[in-house]
Coordinates of C-alpha atoms in Angstrom, one line a residue:
M1 CA -44.6 20.2 33.6
R2 CA -42.9 21.6 36.7
K3 CA -44.3 20.2 40.0
S4 CA -44.4 22.4 43.0
L5 CA -45.8 22.1 46.7
F6 CA -46.7 25.1 48.8
S7 CA -43.5 25.8 51.0
W8 CA -43.6 26.5 54.6
A9 CA -42.1 29.9 54.0
A10 CA -45.1 30.8 51.6
L11 CA -47.6 29.6 54.1
L12 CA -46.0 31.7 57.0
L13 CA -46.2 34.8 54.9
F14 CA -49.8 34.5 54.8
A15 CA -50.5 33.5 58.4
A16 CA -53.6 35.0 60.1
C17 CA -55.7 34.2 63.4
T18 CA -59.1 33.6 64.2
K19 CA -61.2 35.0 66.9
E20 CA -60.4 31.9 69.2
G21 CA -56.8 32.4 68.7
N22 CA -56.1 29.4 66.1
T23 CA -53.4 30.2 63.3
I24 CA -54.8 29.7 59.9
Y25 CA -52.7 29.8 56.6
A26 CA -53.4 30.9 53.2
P27 CA -51.3 30.0 50.1
D28 CA -49.1 32.3 48.4
P29 CA -51.2 33.6 45.4
N30 CA -48.1 33.6 43.2
E31 CA -47.1 30.1 44.2
E32 CA -47.9 27.7 41.2
A33 CA -50.6 25.1 42.2
A34 CA -49.6 21.5 41.9
S35 CA -50.5 20.0 38.8
T36 CA -53.7 17.6 38.7
M37 CA -52.8 16.4 35.1
P38 CA -52.7 12.5 34.7
L39 CA -49.2 11.1 35.5
V40 CA -47.5 8.1 33.8
T41 CA -44.5 6.7 35.6
V42 CA -42.5 4.0 34.1
I43 CA -40.2 1.7 36.1
Y44 CA -37.4 -0.1 34.1
D45 CA -35.1 -2.9 34.9
A46 CA -31.6 -2.1 36.2
N47 CA -29.6 0.0 33.7
A48 CA -32.1 -0.7 31.0
L49 CA -32.5 2.6 29.4
G50 CA -29.9 3.6 26.7
D51 CA -30.1 0.1 24.8
N52 CA -31.1 1.5 21.6
S53 CA -33.7 -1.3 21.5
Y54 CA -36.8 -2.4 23.4
N55 CA -36.5 -0.1 26.4
D56 CA -35.8 3.1 24.6
L57 CA -38.7 2.3 22.5
I58 CA -40.8 2.3 25.6
Y59 CA -39.2 5.6 26.6
E60 CA -39.9 7.1 23.5
G61 CA -43.4 5.8 23.0
V62 CA -44.6 6.9 26.4
E63 CA -43.0 10.6 25.8
R64 CA -44.5 10.8 22.8
T65 CA -48.0 10.0 23.7
A66 CA -47.9 12.0 26.7
Q67 CA -47.1 15.0 24.5
E68 CA -49.9 14.3 22.2
L69 CA -52.4 13.7 25.2
G70 CA -51.2 16.4 27.6
L71 CA -49.6 14.0 30.3
R72 CA -46.9 14.3 32.9
T73 CA -44.4 11.5 32.8
M74 CA -41.6 10.1 35.2
Q75 CA -39.2 7.6 34.0
Q76 CA -37.2 5.6 36.5
S77 CA -34.2 3.7 35.3
P78 CA -32.7 2.1 38.6
R79 CA -28.8 1.3 38.8
T80 CA -29.4 -1.9 40.5
Y81 CA -32.3 -4.5 40.9
D82 CA -32.8 -3.6 44.7
E83 CA -33.1 0.0 43.8
G84 CA -35.7 -1.0 41.3
L85 CA -37.6 -2.7 44.4
Q86 CA -37.3 0.4 46.5
Y87 CA -38.8 2.3 43.6
L88 CA -41.6 0.0 43.5
E89 CA -42.3 -0.2 47.2
L90 CA -42.3 3.7 47.5
M91 CA -44.9 3.8 44.5
F92 CA -47.2 1.4 46.3
R93 CA -46.8 3.3 49.7
Q94 CA -47.6 6.5 48.3
M95 CA -50.7 5.2 46.4
E96 CA -52.0 3.5 49.5
T97 CA -52.0 6.8 51.3
A98 CA -52.7 9.4 48.5
N99 CA -55.9 11.4 48.9
D100 CA -55.8 13.7 45.8
S101 CA -57.7 13.0 42.7
V102 CA -54.7 12.7 40.2
R103 CA -55.0 9.9 38.1
R104 CA -51.8 7.8 38.0
L105 CA -50.8 5.1 35.7
F106 CA -47.6 2.9 36.7
I107 CA -46.1 0.9 33.9
V108 CA -43.4 -1.7 35.2
T109 CA -41.6 -3.0 32.0
S110 CA -39.5 -6.0 33.4
P111 CA -40.5 -9.5 34.4
G112 CA -37.7 -9.5 36.9
Y113 CA -39.8 -7.8 39.3
D114 CA -42.7 -10.7 38.8
D115 CA -42.7 -11.7 42.3
F116 CA -42.9 -8.3 43.9
I117 CA -45.7 -7.1 41.6
R118 CA -48.0 -10.2 42.2
K119 CA -47.4 -9.8 46.0
N120 CA -48.3 -6.1 46.2
N121 CA -50.5 -5.2 43.3
K122 CA -53.7 -5.5 45.6
R123 CA -52.2 -2.5 47.7
L124 CA -53.7 -0.3 44.9
A125 CA -57.1 -1.4 45.2
A126 CA -58.2 1.1 47.7
N127 CA -57.1 4.0 45.5
P128 CA -59.5 4.5 42.4
N129 CA -57.1 6.9 40.6
A130 CA -54.1 4.4 40.6
D131 CA -53.7 2.0 37.8
L132 CA -51.0 -0.7 36.9
L133 CA -49.8 -1.8 33.7
Y134 CA -47.3 -4.7 34.0
L135 CA -45.4 -5.9 30.7
E136 CA -43.9 -9.0 29.3
T137 CA -46.0 -11.6 31.0
H138 CA -48.6 -14.0 29.6
K139 CA -50.1 -14.4 33.1
P140 CA -52.9 -11.8 34.0
L141 CA -52.6 -10.4 37.7
E142 CA -55.0 -11.5 40.2
G143 CA -56.6 -8.2 41.7
K144 CA -56.1 -4.8 40.3
G145 CA -53.7 -4.1 37.4
S146 CA -53.6 -5.1 33.6
T147 CA -50.9 -7.0 31.7
L148 CA -49.5 -6.6 28.1
F149 CA -47.5 -9.1 26.3
I150 CA -46.1 -8.5 22.7
T151 CA -45.5 -12.1 21.5
Y152 CA -42.6 -12.3 19.2
Y153 CA -43.3 -15.9 18.2
G154 CA -44.9 -15.2 14.7
A155 CA -42.4 -12.7 13.7
M156 CA -39.5 -14.6 14.5
Y157 CA -41.0 -17.7 13.1
E158 CA -41.2 -15.6 9.8
G159 CA -37.6 -14.7 10.3
G160 CA -36.6 -18.3 10.5
R161 CA -38.5 -19.3 7.4
I162 CA -36.6 -16.7 5.6
A163 CA -33.3 -17.9 6.7
A164 CA -34.1 -21.4 6.0
A165 CA -35.0 -20.5 2.5
T166 CA -31.8 -18.4 2.0
E167 CA -28.9 -20.3 0.1
Q168 CA -26.3 -21.7 2.2
S169 CA -27.4 -20.1 5.4
S170 CA -25.4 -21.2 8.4
T171 CA -27.1 -19.1 11.4
I172 CA -26.2 -18.6 15.0
L173 CA -29.2 -17.8 17.1
L174 CA -27.8 -15.7 20.1
G175 CA -30.2 -15.2 23.1
A176 CA -29.6 -13.0 26.3
N177 CA -30.4 -15.8 28.6
R178 CA -32.5 -18.9 28.9
K179 CA -34.8 -17.6 31.8
T180 CA -36.4 -14.6 30.3
P181 CA -39.8 -16.0 28.9
S182 CA -40.0 -13.3 26.1
I183 CA -36.4 -14.2 25.0
Y184 CA -37.1 -18.2 25.1
E185 CA -40.4 -17.6 23.1
A186 CA -38.6 -15.5 20.4
L187 CA -35.7 -18.2 20.0
Q188 CA -38.5 -20.8 19.8
G189 CA -40.3 -19.0 17.1
Y190 CA -37.2 -18.5 15.0
S191 CA -36.1 -22.1 15.5
D192 CA -39.7 -23.4 14.6
G193 CA -39.7 -21.4 11.5
F194 CA -36.2 -22.5 10.3
E195 CA -37.0 -26.0 10.7
A196 CA -40.3 -25.8 8.9
G197 CA -38.4 -24.0 6.0
L198 CA -35.8 -26.9 6.0
Q199 CA -38.7 -29.3 5.2
L200 CA -39.2 -27.5 2.0
L201 CA -35.9 -28.0 0.7
T202 CA -34.3 -30.8 -1.2
E203 CA -32.0 -33.0 1.0
K204 CA -29.0 -31.5 -0.6
E205 CA -30.2 -27.9 0.1
A206 CA -31.1 -28.5 3.4
S207 CA -27.6 -30.2 4.1
K208 CA -26.2 -26.7 3.6
N209 CA -28.3 -24.8 6.0
H210 CA -27.5 -24.9 9.8
L211 CA -29.2 -23.3 12.8
A212 CA -27.2 -23.3 16.0
S213 CA -28.3 -21.6 19.4
A214 CA -25.9 -20.0 22.3
F215 CA -26.4 -17.7 25.0
L216 CA -24.7 -14.7 26.5
D217 CA -25.6 -15.6 30.1
E218 CA -25.9 -19.3 30.3
T219 CA -27.1 -19.6 34.1
G220 CA -28.7 -16.0 35.1
E221 CA -31.0 -13.5 33.8
G222 CA -28.6 -11.1 32.3
G223 CA -26.9 -11.2 28.8
F224 CA -28.4 -7.9 27.8
S225 CA -25.1 -6.2 27.5
V226 CA -21.6 -7.2 26.2
A227 CA -18.1 -5.8 26.1
D228 CA -16.7 -4.9 22.8
T229 CA -13.7 -7.4 23.3
T230 CA -16.3 -10.1 23.9
A231 CA -18.3 -9.4 21.0
L232 CA -15.2 -9.1 18.8
R233 CA -14.0 -12.4 20.2
L234 CA -17.4 -14.2 19.5
L235 CA -17.7 -12.8 15.9
R236 CA -14.2 -13.9 14.8
Q237 CA -15.0 -17.4 16.5
W238 CA -18.3 -17.8 14.5
S239 CA -16.3 -16.4 11.4
N240 CA -13.9 -19.2 11.8
E241 CA -16.7 -21.8 12.4
E242 CA -18.2 -20.4 9.0
I243 CA -21.2 -19.0 10.5
S244 CA -22.8 -16.6 7.9
T245 CA -25.8 -15.2 10.0
L246 CA -26.1 -13.7 13.5
V247 CA -29.6 -13.5 14.9
P248 CA -29.0 -11.5 18.4
V249 CA -32.0 -11.5 20.6
C250 CA -30.2 -9.9 23.5
G251 CA -31.4 -6.3 23.9
G252 CA -28.7 -3.6 24.0
A253 CA -26.0 -6.3 23.3
S254 CA -27.3 -6.4 19.7
N255 CA -26.2 -3.0 19.1
T256 CA -22.6 -3.8 20.3
F257 CA -22.4 -6.8 17.7
A258 CA -23.9 -4.6 14.9
R259 CA -21.3 -1.9 15.8
M260 CA -18.4 -4.3 15.7
I261 CA -19.5 -5.9 12.5
S262 CA -19.8 -2.4 10.8
S263 CA -16.5 -1.0 11.9
L264 CA -14.5 -4.3 11.2
R265 CA -16.4 -5.4 8.2
E266 CA -16.6 -8.9 9.5
E267 CA -18.3 -11.4 6.8
I268 CA -21.3 -12.0 9.1
T269 CA -24.8 -11.1 8.1
F270 CA -26.8 -9.4 11.0
I271 CA -30.5 -9.7 11.5
G272 CA -31.8 -6.6 13.3
I273 CA -34.0 -7.5 16.3
D274 CA -36.4 -5.0 18.0
T275 CA -35.5 -2.0 15.7
Y276 CA -35.0 -1.7 12.0
Y277 CA -31.4 -1.7 10.6
D278 CA -30.8 -0.4 7.2
S279 CA -27.0 -1.3 7.2
Y280 CA -25.3 -3.1 4.0
F281 CA -24.9 -6.1 6.2
S282 CA -28.5 -6.3 7.6
P283 CA -30.9 -7.9 5.0
Y284 CA -33.9 -7.7 7.2
S285 CA -35.1 -6.9 10.7
V286 CA -37.7 -8.5 13.2
V287 CA -39.1 -5.5 14.7
K288 CA -41.3 -5.1 17.9
H289 CA -43.5 -2.1 18.0
I290 CA -44.0 -1.7 21.9
D291 CA -44.0 2.1 21.5
R292 CA -47.2 1.8 19.5
A293 CA -48.7 -0.9 21.9
L294 CA -48.2 1.5 24.7
A295 CA -49.5 4.2 23.2
Q296 CA -52.7 2.5 22.4
T297 CA -52.9 1.2 26.2
I298 CA -52.4 4.8 27.5
R299 CA -55.0 6.1 25.1
Q300 CA -57.4 3.3 26.5
W301 CA -56.5 4.3 30.0
L302 CA -57.3 7.9 29.5
T303 CA -60.3 7.8 27.3
N304 CA -62.2 4.8 29.0
G305 CA -60.9 5.2 32.6
T306 CA -59.5 1.6 32.5
M307 CA -57.5 -0.9 30.2
P308 CA -57.9 -4.5 29.2
K309 CA -57.3 -6.9 32.0
H310 CA -54.8 -8.7 29.5
Q311 CA -53.8 -8.2 26.0
S312 CA -51.4 -10.3 23.9
L313 CA -50.5 -8.5 20.5
G314 CA -48.3 -9.8 17.9
L315 CA -47.7 -10.4 14.1
K316 CA -51.5 -10.3 13.2
E317 CA -52.3 -7.1 14.9
G318 CA -49.2 -5.5 13.6
Y319 CA -47.3 -5.1 16.7
T320 CA -44.4 -7.1 15.2
E321 CA -43.2 -7.6 11.8
V322 CA -40.3 -8.5 9.5
I323 CA -39.1 -5.7 7.3
L324 CA -36.9 -6.4 4.5
N325 CA -34.1 -4.1 3.5
P326 CA -35.0 -2.5 0.2
N327 CA -31.4 -2.0 -0.5
Q328 CA -30.6 -5.8 -0.2
S329 CA -31.4 -8.9 -2.2
I330 CA -32.2 -12.3 -0.4
C331 CA -31.1 -14.9 -2.6
I332 CA -33.0 -18.1 -1.9
W333 CA -33.2 -21.6 -3.0
T334 CA -35.6 -22.5 -5.8
P335 CA -39.1 -22.7 -4.0
V336 CA -41.5 -25.5 -4.5
G337 CA -43.5 -24.6 -7.6
Y338 CA -40.8 -22.6 -9.2
E339 CA -38.6 -25.5 -10.5
G340 CA -37.1 -24.9 -13.7
T341 CA -37.3 -21.0 -13.6
T342 CA -35.1 -18.4 -12.4
V343 CA -36.0 -17.0 -8.8
P344 CA -32.8 -15.1 -7.6
T345 CA -34.5 -13.4 -4.7
L346 CA -37.3 -13.6 -2.0
T347 CA -40.2 -11.9 -4.0
P348 CA -43.1 -10.1 -2.4
E349 CA -45.3 -12.8 -3.1
M350 CA -43.1 -15.5 -1.4
K351 CA -42.6 -13.0 1.6
Q352 CA -46.5 -12.8 2.0
E353 CA -46.9 -16.7 1.9
M354 CA -44.4 -17.1 4.8
H355 CA -46.1 -14.1 6.7
E356 CA -49.5 -15.6 6.3
E357 CA -47.9 -19.1 7.4
A358 CA -46.3 -17.3 10.5
V359 CA -49.7 -15.6 11.5
R360 CA -51.2 -19.1 11.6
K361 CA -48.3 -20.5 13.7
E362 CA -48.6 -17.9 16.2
E363 CA -52.2 -18.2 16.5
E364 CA -51.6 -21.8 17.3
H365 CA -48.8 -20.9 19.8
E366 CA -50.9 -18.4 21.8
R367 CA -53.8 -21.0 22.3
Q368 CA -51.5 -22.7 25.1
F369 CA -51.8 -19.5 27.1
T370 CA -55.7 -19.1 26.7
N371 CA -56.8 -22.5 27.3

């Protein structure tokens, strides 16, 4: 919806004087009044939008929900980290002095702004119409504001279990960096699931399945983008090392690897992360439904006037899942209980068993953040 403010020109056109000689102004009746519809503002990490992954899911989820509920939106994608801090400072400053009745929800998507958010969220306390939603943190805010974490541990655990069961699987688990909590948790879940799956194989079978880890950014907090030349070099390196499967937990960089594999037809299987891939080289995807989670939370805010102080949603709640490619068959080692029979593929029953195990493991994992 178009926003407008009374212009000085319009005010001057309708100037008049009182008996005391004081000038008063009347608005132009043809001027559109400033909207009082609720406003949802999203502030992303630097250069985050356009990743065809997590951040684009947020954008689409917010826009879709706003259209359904009749909300205004403003989505800010800063070019640099410092520009993002400037957006945040402006937001807090405006809310400290706002004297209208417009309801505003600010969504901060990146834990990179953690220090600033925790030092400044109390500045919103004086404005009953301003609310803050901070994503990707296990730690609730002190004072005003809500937090939302989509845990990837269980879904990635399930993905790791499938990989371990796959015949002759040599997998590279590629993270963006070591410092982003959600990345670290996802890698841990996949590794734990893979290790648990190996325990169910014979010694001979387990010796043929390997899992290695690597990072695009070894020292910093980046690694969410990668040049085509770098992706190609890494793919060829892994192919020479007889790596058969790539699991890229690295945001927009994942799409670069997928594009390189597709165009060059490298003999590496690709596991889709965050969004579903139906490509011939991708047997399954581990999906994060952050768009659905935000839709639910925005509805809570609009309907109830508030949001839960903290929410952690994952595999059990259906906000993450492993989706098999129906056009692919996943050949697995003969599972326990099926010895002597022919089980060439991962069946729905086996997938369900792995899923239920992953839900239990995720619940165990989450207890460390609630105790």
